[in-house]
């Protein structure tokens, strides 16, 4: 009887140990200790310095902002260069940076549960999102538009008629906005923009909708597609930080201001967008 009880206690203890070990393992994936979790928000900057790495959530499928080359594994784009510049400022070395892939749908949950220190991923500042995260000042101004095959009769949002299929990504403002602006359209949502673009090319939709800057990236990937004239929303991008970490927001805003006044921001903008930012 006693032995049985002892055996049971051992089993419980071992199970608990295994659970703790599994938890640690998950957090350590991708190297180094995990960024701080929601309950230590307010200390992100200290954590980054202690850890010696900045962990940033970025897109892997968005040309011009964050695109991973499947051959080399290199991720590059405007958002990536901003992340590198920030790593340089915080840790003195742009390579002290861990990039983690986010999608429009996964980025806020990943920030909230401590997988990443911040989101730099074509993310629009909205009132709704401000309930869940804090944002830096605007670092890029986009607006929503449509991508269509060259020769398509769709010239603007007004041409989207009942029964037409418009493709976009889950968790994006693009999905919300298109339902408002073209309520008769059928909206199909994909896990990310490359999946949506693949579907467009396979003839599964009449148009793809998201920010014009992202759509321009797609026209570089396939010149048979074009962006329609004009935009029908404003999409100001911000860097998202865990809610309540005002010290880190201020730090990031100071960093953005310094980048702008040194001319580094304009250089990066021109490198990726191909023109100087509008004043
Ligand atoms: N900027 C829009 C958004 O934040 C569309 C791009 C994206 O999904 O990241 O939802």
mmCIF file of N, CA, C and O and ligand atoms in Angstrom, residues 59 62 79 103-105 107 121-126 129 135 142-144 168-177 193 209-211 214 234-237, ligand 1:
data_model
loop_
_atom_site.group_PDB
_atom_site.id
_atom_site.type_symbol
_atom_site.label_atom_id
_atom_site.label_comp_id
_atom_site.label_asym_id
_atom_site.label_seq_id
_atom_site.Cartn_x
_atom_site.Cartn_y
_atom_site.Cartn_z
ATOM 1 N N UNK A 59 7.514 40.059 -41.133
ATOM 2 C CA UNK A 59 6.924 39.232 -42.186
ATOM 3 C C UNK A 59 8.040 38.494 -42.940
ATOM 4 O O UNK A 59 9.148 39.020 -43.069
ATOM 5 N N UNK A 62 6.616 39.193 -47.544
ATOM 6 C CA UNK A 62 6.211 40.481 -48.074
ATOM 7 C C UNK A 62 7.390 41.199 -48.699
ATOM 8 O O UNK A 62 8.199 41.819 -47.989
ATOM 9 N N UNK A 79 11.285 46.848 -43.282
ATOM 10 C CA UNK A 79 11.062 46.538 -41.859
ATOM 11 C C UNK A 79 12.287 45.870 -41.230
ATOM 12 O O UNK A 79 12.622 46.128 -40.071
ATOM 13 N N UNK A 103 2.556 36.513 -38.988
ATOM 14 C CA UNK A 103 1.598 36.847 -40.036
ATOM 15 C C UNK A 103 0.674 37.903 -39.433
ATOM 16 O O UNK A 103 0.743 38.183 -38.233
ATOM 17 N N UNK A 104 -0.209 38.431 -40.263
ATOM 18 C CA UNK A 104 -1.125 39.456 -39.753
ATOM 19 C C UNK A 104 -1.957 38.877 -38.606
ATOM 20 O O UNK A 104 -2.288 39.580 -37.664
ATOM 21 N N UNK A 105 -2.244 37.608 -38.686
ATOM 22 C CA UNK A 105 -3.092 36.960 -37.679
ATOM 23 C C UNK A 105 -2.333 36.621 -36.397
ATOM 24 O O UNK A 105 -2.875 36.721 -35.307
ATOM 25 N N UNK A 107 0.603 38.001 -35.190
ATOM 26 C CA UNK A 107 1.563 38.939 -34.589
ATOM 27 C C UNK A 107 1.164 39.444 -33.204
ATOM 28 O O UNK A 107 2.014 39.512 -32.301
ATOM 29 N N UNK A 121 6.106 44.903 -38.838
ATOM 30 C CA UNK A 121 5.568 44.019 -39.870
ATOM 31 C C UNK A 121 4.366 44.635 -40.580
ATOM 32 O O UNK A 121 3.242 44.150 -40.453
ATOM 33 N N UNK A 122 4.596 45.707 -41.296
ATOM 34 C CA UNK A 122 3.559 46.369 -42.116
ATOM 35 C C UNK A 122 2.249 46.554 -41.338
ATOM 36 O O UNK A 122 1.166 46.402 -41.870
ATOM 37 N N UNK A 123 2.379 46.906 -40.074
ATOM 38 C CA UNK A 123 1.202 46.897 -39.193
ATOM 39 C C UNK A 123 0.598 48.295 -39.024
ATOM 40 O O UNK A 123 1.268 49.217 -38.557
ATOM 41 N N UNK A 124 -0.656 48.410 -39.411
ATOM 42 C CA UNK A 124 -1.363 49.680 -39.302
ATOM 43 C C UNK A 124 -1.743 49.977 -37.848
ATOM 44 O O UNK A 124 -2.202 49.086 -37.131
ATOM 45 N N UNK A 125 -1.558 51.224 -37.464
ATOM 46 C CA UNK A 125 -1.993 51.688 -36.144
ATOM 47 C C UNK A 125 -3.512 51.895 -36.204
ATOM 48 O O UNK A 125 -3.983 52.687 -37.019
ATOM 49 N N UNK A 126 -4.257 51.169 -35.399
ATOM 50 C CA UNK A 126 -5.713 51.387 -35.357
ATOM 51 C C UNK A 126 -6.162 51.498 -33.896
ATOM 52 O O UNK A 126 -5.481 50.996 -32.992
ATOM 53 N N UNK A 129 -6.660 48.012 -32.369
ATOM 54 C CA UNK A 129 -5.412 47.346 -31.960
ATOM 55 C C UNK A 129 -4.792 48.014 -30.745
ATOM 56 O O UNK A 129 -4.078 47.368 -29.975
ATOM 57 N N UNK A 135 1.688 51.486 -29.658
ATOM 58 C CA UNK A 135 2.364 51.727 -30.939
ATOM 59 C C UNK A 135 3.373 52.865 -30.833
ATOM 60 O O UNK A 135 3.160 53.832 -30.099
ATOM 61 N N UNK A 142 1.054 54.024 -45.759
ATOM 62 C CA UNK A 142 0.521 53.273 -46.898
ATOM 63 C C UNK A 142 -0.974 53.554 -46.997
ATOM 64 O O UNK A 142 -1.531 54.319 -46.200
ATOM 65 N N UNK A 143 -1.594 52.949 -47.986
ATOM 66 C CA UNK A 143 -3.038 53.061 -48.155
ATOM 67 C C UNK A 143 -3.507 51.842 -48.927
ATOM 68 O O UNK A 143 -2.745 51.286 -49.733
ATOM 69 N N UNK A 144 -4.729 51.423 -48.685
ATOM 70 C CA UNK A 144 -5.196 50.176 -49.311
ATOM 71 C C UNK A 144 -5.578 50.381 -50.776
ATOM 72 O O UNK A 144 -6.162 51.395 -51.156
ATOM 73 N N UNK A 168 -7.475 38.325 -49.727
ATOM 74 C CA UNK A 168 -6.628 39.068 -48.798
ATOM 75 C C UNK A 168 -6.161 38.141 -47.677
ATOM 76 O O UNK A 168 -6.348 36.924 -47.765
ATOM 77 N N UNK A 169 -5.514 38.718 -46.634
ATOM 78 C CA UNK A 169 -4.966 37.886 -45.556
ATOM 79 C C UNK A 169 -5.789 38.020 -44.283
ATOM 80 O O UNK A 169 -6.317 39.093 -43.973
ATOM 81 N N UNK A 170 -5.843 36.925 -43.532
ATOM 82 C CA UNK A 170 -6.548 36.900 -42.246
ATOM 83 C C UNK A 170 -5.885 37.855 -41.257
ATOM 84 O O UNK A 170 -4.665 37.988 -41.243
ATOM 85 N N UNK A 171 -6.681 38.487 -40.433
ATOM 86 C CA UNK A 171 -6.137 39.323 -39.361
ATOM 87 C C UNK A 171 -5.676 40.692 -39.821
ATOM 88 O O UNK A 171 -5.064 41.436 -39.060
ATOM 89 N N UNK A 172 -5.948 41.036 -41.081
ATOM 90 C CA UNK A 172 -5.479 42.325 -41.613
ATOM 91 C C UNK A 172 -6.593 43.369 -41.579
ATOM 92 O O UNK A 172 -7.780 43.018 -41.577
ATOM 93 N N UNK A 173 -6.188 44.632 -41.591
ATOM 94 C CA UNK A 173 -7.172 45.703 -41.750
ATOM 95 C C UNK A 173 -7.765 45.605 -43.158
ATOM 96 O O UNK A 173 -8.913 45.989 -43.382
ATOM 97 N N UNK A 174 -6.966 45.082 -44.086
ATOM 98 C CA UNK A 174 -7.426 44.960 -45.477
ATOM 99 C C UNK A 174 -8.719 44.153 -45.555
ATOM 100 O O UNK A 174 -9.642 44.503 -46.317
ATOM 101 N N UNK A 175 -8.801 43.065 -44.782
ATOM 102 C CA UNK A 175 -9.990 42.206 -44.792
ATOM 103 C C UNK A 175 -11.200 42.965 -44.231
ATOM 104 O O UNK A 175 -12.315 42.872 -44.766
ATOM 105 N N UNK A 176 -10.965 43.731 -43.161
ATOM 106 C CA UNK A 176 -12.069 44.519 -42.573
ATOM 107 C C UNK A 176 -12.519 45.616 -43.529
ATOM 108 O O UNK A 176 -13.699 45.794 -43.777
ATOM 109 N N UNK A 177 -11.538 46.348 -44.064
ATOM 110 C CA UNK A 177 -11.870 47.506 -44.908
ATOM 111 C C UNK A 177 -12.616 47.122 -46.178
ATOM 112 O O UNK A 177 -13.538 47.816 -46.590
ATOM 113 N N UNK A 193 -0.045 36.725 -47.379
ATOM 114 C CA UNK A 193 -0.242 37.373 -48.686
ATOM 115 C C UNK A 193 0.306 36.554 -49.852
ATOM 116 O O UNK A 193 -0.207 36.661 -50.961
ATOM 117 N N UNK A 209 -6.492 42.416 -52.393
ATOM 118 C CA UNK A 209 -6.450 43.738 -51.771
ATOM 119 C C UNK A 209 -5.623 43.750 -50.504
ATOM 120 O O UNK A 209 -5.696 42.844 -49.679
ATOM 121 N N UNK A 210 -4.759 44.777 -50.415
ATOM 122 C CA UNK A 210 -4.045 45.125 -49.185
ATOM 123 C C UNK A 210 -3.368 46.476 -49.431
ATOM 124 O O UNK A 210 -3.753 47.200 -50.365
ATOM 125 N N UNK A 211 -2.357 46.798 -48.620
ATOM 126 C CA UNK A 211 -1.704 48.104 -48.759
ATOM 127 C C UNK A 211 -0.988 48.223 -50.104
ATOM 128 O O UNK A 211 -0.346 47.262 -50.555
ATOM 129 N N UNK A 214 2.627 46.986 -50.345
ATOM 130 C CA UNK A 214 2.779 45.526 -50.415
ATOM 131 C C UNK A 214 2.444 45.044 -51.828
ATOM 132 O O UNK A 214 3.125 44.185 -52.394
ATOM 133 N N UNK A 234 -6.357 54.938 -45.274
ATOM 134 C CA UNK A 234 -5.021 55.335 -44.812
ATOM 135 C C UNK A 234 -4.507 54.239 -43.903
ATOM 136 O O UNK A 234 -5.238 53.786 -43.014
ATOM 137 N N UNK A 235 -3.284 53.823 -44.158
ATOM 138 C CA UNK A 235 -2.683 52.745 -43.350
ATOM 139 C C UNK A 235 -1.331 53.222 -42.810
ATOM 140 O O UNK A 235 -0.286 52.928 -43.379
ATOM 141 N N UNK A 236 -1.359 53.956 -41.713
ATOM 142 C CA UNK A 236 -0.090 54.388 -41.119
ATOM 143 C C UNK A 236 0.540 53.255 -40.312
ATOM 144 O O UNK A 236 -0.091 52.701 -39.412
ATOM 145 N N UNK A 237 1.788 52.892 -40.658
ATOM 146 C CA UNK A 237 2.440 51.779 -39.962
ATOM 147 C C UNK A 237 3.112 52.243 -38.670
ATOM 148 O O UNK A 237 3.766 53.283 -38.632
HETATM 149 N N1 LIG B 1 -1.327 47.282 -42.862
HETATM 150 C C1 LIG B 1 -2.417 46.355 -42.859
HETATM 151 C C2 LIG B 1 -2.604 45.704 -41.510
HETATM 152 O O1 LIG B 1 -1.929 46.038 -40.609
HETATM 153 C C3 LIG B 1 -2.274 45.320 -43.944
HETATM 154 C C4 LIG B 1 -0.939 44.658 -44.003
HETATM 155 C C5 LIG B 1 -0.818 43.509 -43.033
HETATM 156 O O2 LIG B 1 -1.738 42.690 -42.979
HETATM 157 O O3 LIG B 1 0.207 43.427 -42.356
HETATM 158 O O4 LIG B 1 -3.452 44.876 -41.313
#
